[in-house]
Amino acid sequence: MDILCLIVTFIAVSFLTTILCFSLLLLKIYTGKSIQDPSYPPVNGTVFSQLIYFNKLYDYQTQVATKWSTFRLLAPGHSEVYTTDPRNIEHVLKTNFDKYSKGQTNQLIVTDLLGHGIFAVDGDKWKQQRKLASFEFSTRVLRDFSCSVFRENANKLVGAVSGLSGRVFDMQDLFMRCTLDSIFKVGFGVELNCLEGSNKEGSAFMKAFDESNALTYGRYVDPIWELKRYFSIGSEAALKKNIKVIDDFVNQLIKNKRNLLAQNQDCVSSISHNIYFLCLILLLSTQLFILVFSSWI
C-alpha cells in the first residue's frame, strides 16, 4: 500500500511539475512580444511549430511567405523574424548592415563548422576578411579564370542532367557537386570531380560537408545539442566525425599548396586566397532560401 501511494504521489508531482514548466514556458514565449501591435510583423506561431515541418521546412516557410512577406515566430525570450521582402533584405544586408550582427547564439552554433571565417564573425574581423575578399575578386585574371571554370562545369552539369532524363533525381545534390567542383578548381587548382564521382577523397569530403551542414542546422531546433557535444554522443558525435574528415582533407590541400608555392615562387595563388575560397564554399552550399534574423524584443 505504501509503495502504491508513493508511486501515485510521484506521478502526481511529476504531472504538476510538467504543467508548471509548460505554463512558465508559455508565459515566457507570449509575454512582452507586442503580439497585437500592428507596427510589428504578424505572428505565425512559435519556433516549436517548425519541428512538425522540419523535414520539409523550406516548403513550409515558402507557403507561409506567400501569406506574409515578413512574419514572426515566437521563442522564449525573443522573436525570430523571417522576411522575403526585398526592401527588408536590402535594409539588413546593405543599408544598415552594421546594425545587424550575427550574434553570439548563431556564432556558437556555426563556429564548429565555419570556424572564425567571414560567415561566422562580426565587426572588425568581418571587415578585415571582407577587404581581403574584395581585393582577390578585383583581380581580372581570377575573374576570367573562374568564369571559364564555371562554364566548363555548367556544361558538365547539363550533361549529367541530360543523362538522368526520365528519372527522378536530386537537383540540389547536383548543384552542390557542381559548385564544389568549380570552387575547388578556382581556389585550390584541384579537380574534385564530384559530378563524375571519380575522386574518392573528393566524394568523401562532399558527403561529410553536406552532412555537417544538416547537423549544424539541426542545432537550431535541438535544445540539448551542447550537452550532446560535451559527451560526444548522437548527432554531435556524427558532426565531430564529419568535421574531422573536412579538416583532414583541407589541411592536406593547404599542405600541398604550400609545397607548391615553395617550389614555384611565381605561382599566382596564395594561401590566404585559398582559405577564403574554402569559406566561399560554405556560403554557396547553404540551403536557406529565406533570410532569417533574430530580433531580441
Short mmCIF file of N, CA and C in Angstrom, two decimals, residues 169-256:
data_model
loop_
_atom_site.label_atom_id
_atom_site.label_comp_id
_atom_site.label_asym_id
_atom_site.label_seq_id
_atom_site.Cartn_x
_atom_site.Cartn_y
_atom_site.Cartn_z
N PHE A 169 15.56 12.64 -59.74
CA PHE A 169 16.89 12.86 -59.20
C PHE A 169 16.89 14.08 -58.30
N ASP A 170 17.93 14.20 -57.49
CA ASP A 170 18.07 15.28 -56.51
C ASP A 170 18.84 16.43 -57.15
N MET A 171 18.13 17.49 -57.55
CA MET A 171 18.77 18.62 -58.22
C MET A 171 19.69 19.37 -57.27
N GLN A 172 19.30 19.47 -56.00
CA GLN A 172 20.13 20.16 -55.02
C GLN A 172 21.50 19.48 -54.90
N ASP A 173 21.50 18.16 -54.92
CA ASP A 173 22.75 17.42 -54.83
C ASP A 173 23.65 17.71 -56.03
N LEU A 174 23.05 17.77 -57.22
CA LEU A 174 23.84 18.07 -58.42
C LEU A 174 24.39 19.49 -58.39
N PHE A 175 23.57 20.44 -57.90
CA PHE A 175 24.05 21.82 -57.78
C PHE A 175 25.25 21.90 -56.84
N MET A 176 25.17 21.18 -55.72
CA MET A 176 26.27 21.23 -54.76
C MET A 176 27.53 20.60 -55.34
N ARG A 177 27.38 19.50 -56.05
CA ARG A 177 28.53 18.85 -56.68
C ARG A 177 29.20 19.79 -57.69
N CYS A 178 28.37 20.45 -58.49
CA CYS A 178 28.90 21.38 -59.48
C CYS A 178 29.61 22.56 -58.81
N THR A 179 29.01 23.06 -57.73
CA THR A 179 29.60 24.19 -57.00
C THR A 179 30.95 23.81 -56.39
N LEU A 180 31.01 22.66 -55.75
CA LEU A 180 32.27 22.22 -55.13
C LEU A 180 33.35 22.01 -56.18
N ASP A 181 32.99 21.39 -57.29
CA ASP A 181 33.97 21.20 -58.37
C ASP A 181 34.54 22.54 -58.84
N SER A 182 33.65 23.52 -59.01
CA SER A 182 34.07 24.83 -59.54
C SER A 182 34.93 25.58 -58.54
N ILE A 183 34.47 25.66 -57.29
CA ILE A 183 35.19 26.44 -56.29
C ILE A 183 36.55 25.84 -55.97
N PHE A 184 36.63 24.53 -55.89
CA PHE A 184 37.93 23.91 -55.59
C PHE A 184 38.90 24.06 -56.76
N LYS A 185 38.38 24.05 -57.97
CA LYS A 185 39.25 24.26 -59.13
C LYS A 185 39.79 25.68 -59.14
N VAL A 186 38.92 26.66 -58.86
CA VAL A 186 39.35 28.06 -58.86
C VAL A 186 40.24 28.36 -57.66
N GLY A 187 39.84 27.91 -56.49
CA GLY A 187 40.54 28.27 -55.26
C GLY A 187 41.78 27.46 -54.97
N PHE A 188 41.75 26.16 -55.32
CA PHE A 188 42.85 25.28 -54.96
C PHE A 188 43.57 24.67 -56.16
N GLY A 189 42.97 24.81 -57.34
CA GLY A 189 43.56 24.16 -58.50
C GLY A 189 43.42 22.66 -58.45
N VAL A 190 42.38 22.18 -57.76
CA VAL A 190 42.18 20.74 -57.56
C VAL A 190 40.90 20.30 -58.26
N GLU A 191 40.96 19.17 -58.94
CA GLU A 191 39.78 18.60 -59.58
C GLU A 191 39.12 17.63 -58.60
N LEU A 192 37.99 18.05 -58.02
CA LEU A 192 37.27 17.16 -57.11
C LEU A 192 36.50 16.08 -57.86
N ASN A 193 35.98 16.44 -59.04
CA ASN A 193 35.19 15.51 -59.85
C ASN A 193 34.00 14.94 -59.09
N CYS A 194 33.33 15.81 -58.33
CA CYS A 194 32.16 15.36 -57.58
C CYS A 194 31.02 14.97 -58.51
N LEU A 195 30.87 15.70 -59.62
CA LEU A 195 29.81 15.38 -60.57
C LEU A 195 30.00 14.00 -61.17
N GLU A 196 31.25 13.65 -61.43
CA GLU A 196 31.55 12.35 -62.02
C GLU A 196 31.67 11.27 -60.97
N GLY A 197 32.03 11.67 -59.74
CA GLY A 197 32.18 10.70 -58.66
C GLY A 197 33.42 9.84 -58.76
N SER A 198 34.43 10.32 -59.51
CA SER A 198 35.64 9.51 -59.73
C SER A 198 36.72 9.75 -58.69
N ASN A 199 36.58 10.80 -57.88
CA ASN A 199 37.57 11.12 -56.86
C ASN A 199 37.04 10.69 -55.49
N LYS A 200 37.61 9.64 -54.91
CA LYS A 200 37.10 9.11 -53.65
C LYS A 200 37.24 10.11 -52.51
N GLU A 201 38.41 10.77 -52.45
CA GLU A 201 38.62 11.75 -51.38
C GLU A 201 37.65 12.92 -51.53
N GLY A 202 37.45 13.37 -52.77
CA GLY A 202 36.53 14.46 -53.01
C GLY A 202 35.10 14.09 -52.67
N SER A 203 34.71 12.87 -53.00
CA SER A 203 33.35 12.41 -52.69
C SER A 203 33.15 12.30 -51.18
N ALA A 204 34.19 11.82 -50.48
CA ALA A 204 34.11 11.71 -49.02
C ALA A 204 33.99 13.09 -48.38
N PHE A 205 34.76 14.06 -48.92
CA PHE A 205 34.67 15.43 -48.42
C PHE A 205 33.28 16.00 -48.65
N MET A 206 32.74 15.82 -49.85
CA MET A 206 31.42 16.35 -50.18
C MET A 206 30.36 15.76 -49.26
N LYS A 207 30.42 14.46 -49.03
CA LYS A 207 29.44 13.80 -48.16
C LYS A 207 29.54 14.33 -46.73
N ALA A 208 30.78 14.47 -46.24
CA ALA A 208 30.98 14.96 -44.88
C ALA A 208 30.52 16.41 -44.75
N PHE A 209 30.78 17.20 -45.77
CA PHE A 209 30.40 18.61 -45.72
C PHE A 209 28.88 18.77 -45.77
N ASP A 210 28.23 17.99 -46.61
CA ASP A 210 26.77 18.05 -46.72
C ASP A 210 26.11 17.64 -45.41
N GLU A 211 26.60 16.56 -44.82
CA GLU A 211 26.04 16.09 -43.56
C GLU A 211 26.32 17.08 -42.43
N SER A 212 27.49 17.70 -42.45
CA SER A 212 27.82 18.68 -41.42
C SER A 212 26.90 19.89 -41.48
N ASN A 213 26.56 20.31 -42.70
CA ASN A 213 25.61 21.41 -42.87
C ASN A 213 24.27 21.07 -42.22
N ALA A 214 23.77 19.87 -42.51
CA ALA A 214 22.48 19.45 -41.98
C ALA A 214 22.52 19.32 -40.46
N LEU A 215 23.59 18.75 -39.93
CA LEU A 215 23.71 18.56 -38.49
C LEU A 215 23.86 19.90 -37.77
N THR A 216 24.59 20.83 -38.38
CA THR A 216 24.73 22.16 -37.78
C THR A 216 23.40 22.90 -37.77
N TYR A 217 22.67 22.79 -38.86
CA TYR A 217 21.35 23.43 -38.92
C TYR A 217 20.41 22.81 -37.89
N GLY A 218 20.56 21.52 -37.64
CA GLY A 218 19.72 20.85 -36.66
C GLY A 218 19.91 21.37 -35.25
N ARG A 219 21.05 22.00 -34.98
CA ARG A 219 21.29 22.57 -33.65
C ARG A 219 20.27 23.65 -33.29
N TYR A 220 19.73 24.32 -34.30
CA TYR A 220 18.78 25.39 -34.04
C TYR A 220 17.49 24.88 -33.39
N VAL A 221 17.19 23.61 -33.57
CA VAL A 221 15.96 23.06 -33.00
C VAL A 221 16.24 21.97 -31.98
N ASP A 222 17.50 21.81 -31.61
CA ASP A 222 17.88 20.79 -30.63
C ASP A 222 18.28 21.49 -29.33
N PRO A 223 17.42 21.45 -28.30
CA PRO A 223 17.71 22.19 -27.06
C PRO A 223 18.86 21.60 -26.24
N ILE A 224 19.27 20.37 -26.53
CA ILE A 224 20.33 19.74 -25.72
C ILE A 224 21.58 19.46 -26.56
N TRP A 225 21.76 20.21 -27.65
CA TRP A 225 22.90 19.91 -28.51
C TRP A 225 24.23 20.17 -27.81
N GLU A 226 24.28 21.16 -26.92
CA GLU A 226 25.53 21.43 -26.21
C GLU A 226 25.89 20.29 -25.27
N LEU A 227 24.88 19.71 -24.64
CA LEU A 227 25.11 18.55 -23.77
C LEU A 227 25.60 17.36 -24.59
N LYS A 228 25.00 17.16 -25.74
CA LYS A 228 25.41 16.07 -26.62
C LYS A 228 26.82 16.29 -27.14
N ARG A 229 27.18 17.56 -27.39
CA ARG A 229 28.54 17.85 -27.84
C ARG A 229 29.54 17.57 -26.72
N TYR A 230 29.16 17.92 -25.49
CA TYR A 230 30.06 17.71 -24.35
C TYR A 230 30.38 16.22 -24.17
N PHE A 231 29.36 15.38 -24.32
CA PHE A 231 29.56 13.94 -24.15
C PHE A 231 29.88 13.24 -25.48
N SER A 232 29.88 14.01 -26.58
CA SER A 232 30.17 13.47 -27.91
C SER A 232 29.29 12.26 -28.23
N ILE A 233 27.99 12.50 -28.21
CA ILE A 233 27.03 11.43 -28.49
C ILE A 233 26.03 11.89 -29.55
N GLY A 234 25.36 10.93 -30.16
CA GLY A 234 24.30 11.23 -31.11
C GLY A 234 24.76 12.05 -32.30
N SER A 235 23.96 13.06 -32.64
CA SER A 235 24.24 13.90 -33.81
C SER A 235 25.55 14.66 -33.66
N GLU A 236 25.92 15.01 -32.43
CA GLU A 236 27.16 15.76 -32.22
C GLU A 236 28.39 14.89 -32.46
N ALA A 237 28.27 13.60 -32.15
CA ALA A 237 29.37 12.68 -32.45
C ALA A 237 29.55 12.55 -33.97
N ALA A 238 28.42 12.49 -34.68
CA ALA A 238 28.48 12.41 -36.15
C ALA A 238 29.07 13.69 -36.73
N LEU A 239 28.68 14.84 -36.17
CA LEU A 239 29.21 16.12 -36.66
C LEU A 239 30.72 16.20 -36.43
N LYS A 240 31.16 15.78 -35.27
CA LYS A 240 32.59 15.81 -34.95
C LYS A 240 33.38 14.93 -35.93
N LYS A 241 32.83 13.78 -36.26
CA LYS A 241 33.48 12.87 -37.20
C LYS A 241 33.56 13.48 -38.59
N ASN A 242 32.47 14.10 -39.03
CA ASN A 242 32.45 14.72 -40.36
C ASN A 242 33.39 15.92 -40.44
N ILE A 243 33.45 16.72 -39.39
CA ILE A 243 34.34 17.87 -39.38
C ILE A 243 35.80 17.43 -39.46
N LYS A 244 36.11 16.31 -38.84
CA LYS A 244 37.49 15.78 -38.92
C LYS A 244 37.83 15.41 -40.36
N VAL A 245 36.86 14.81 -41.07
CA VAL A 245 37.08 14.48 -42.48
C VAL A 245 37.34 15.75 -43.29
N ILE A 246 36.55 16.79 -43.02
CA ILE A 246 36.71 18.07 -43.71
C ILE A 246 38.07 18.68 -43.40
N ASP A 247 38.42 18.73 -42.12
CA ASP A 247 39.70 19.33 -41.71
C ASP A 247 40.89 18.59 -42.32
N ASP A 248 40.85 17.27 -42.27
CA ASP A 248 41.97 16.48 -42.82
C ASP A 248 42.13 16.73 -44.31
N PHE A 249 41.00 16.78 -45.01
CA PHE A 249 41.04 16.98 -46.46
C PHE A 249 41.60 18.36 -46.81
N VAL A 250 41.09 19.39 -46.13
CA VAL A 250 41.51 20.76 -46.43
C VAL A 250 42.95 21.00 -45.99
N ASN A 251 43.33 20.48 -44.82
CA ASN A 251 44.70 20.66 -44.36
C ASN A 251 45.70 20.02 -45.31
N GLN A 252 45.32 18.90 -45.90
CA GLN A 252 46.20 18.26 -46.88
C GLN A 252 46.32 19.11 -48.14
N LEU A 253 45.21 19.73 -48.54
CA LEU A 253 45.26 20.62 -49.71
C LEU A 253 46.17 21.82 -49.44
N ILE A 254 46.03 22.40 -48.25
CA ILE A 254 46.86 23.56 -47.90
C ILE A 254 48.33 23.16 -47.84
N LYS A 255 48.59 21.99 -47.29
CA LYS A 255 49.97 21.50 -47.22
C LYS A 255 50.56 21.33 -48.62
N ASN A 256 49.76 20.74 -49.51
CA ASN A 256 50.22 20.55 -50.88
C ASN A 256 50.46 21.89 -51.57
#
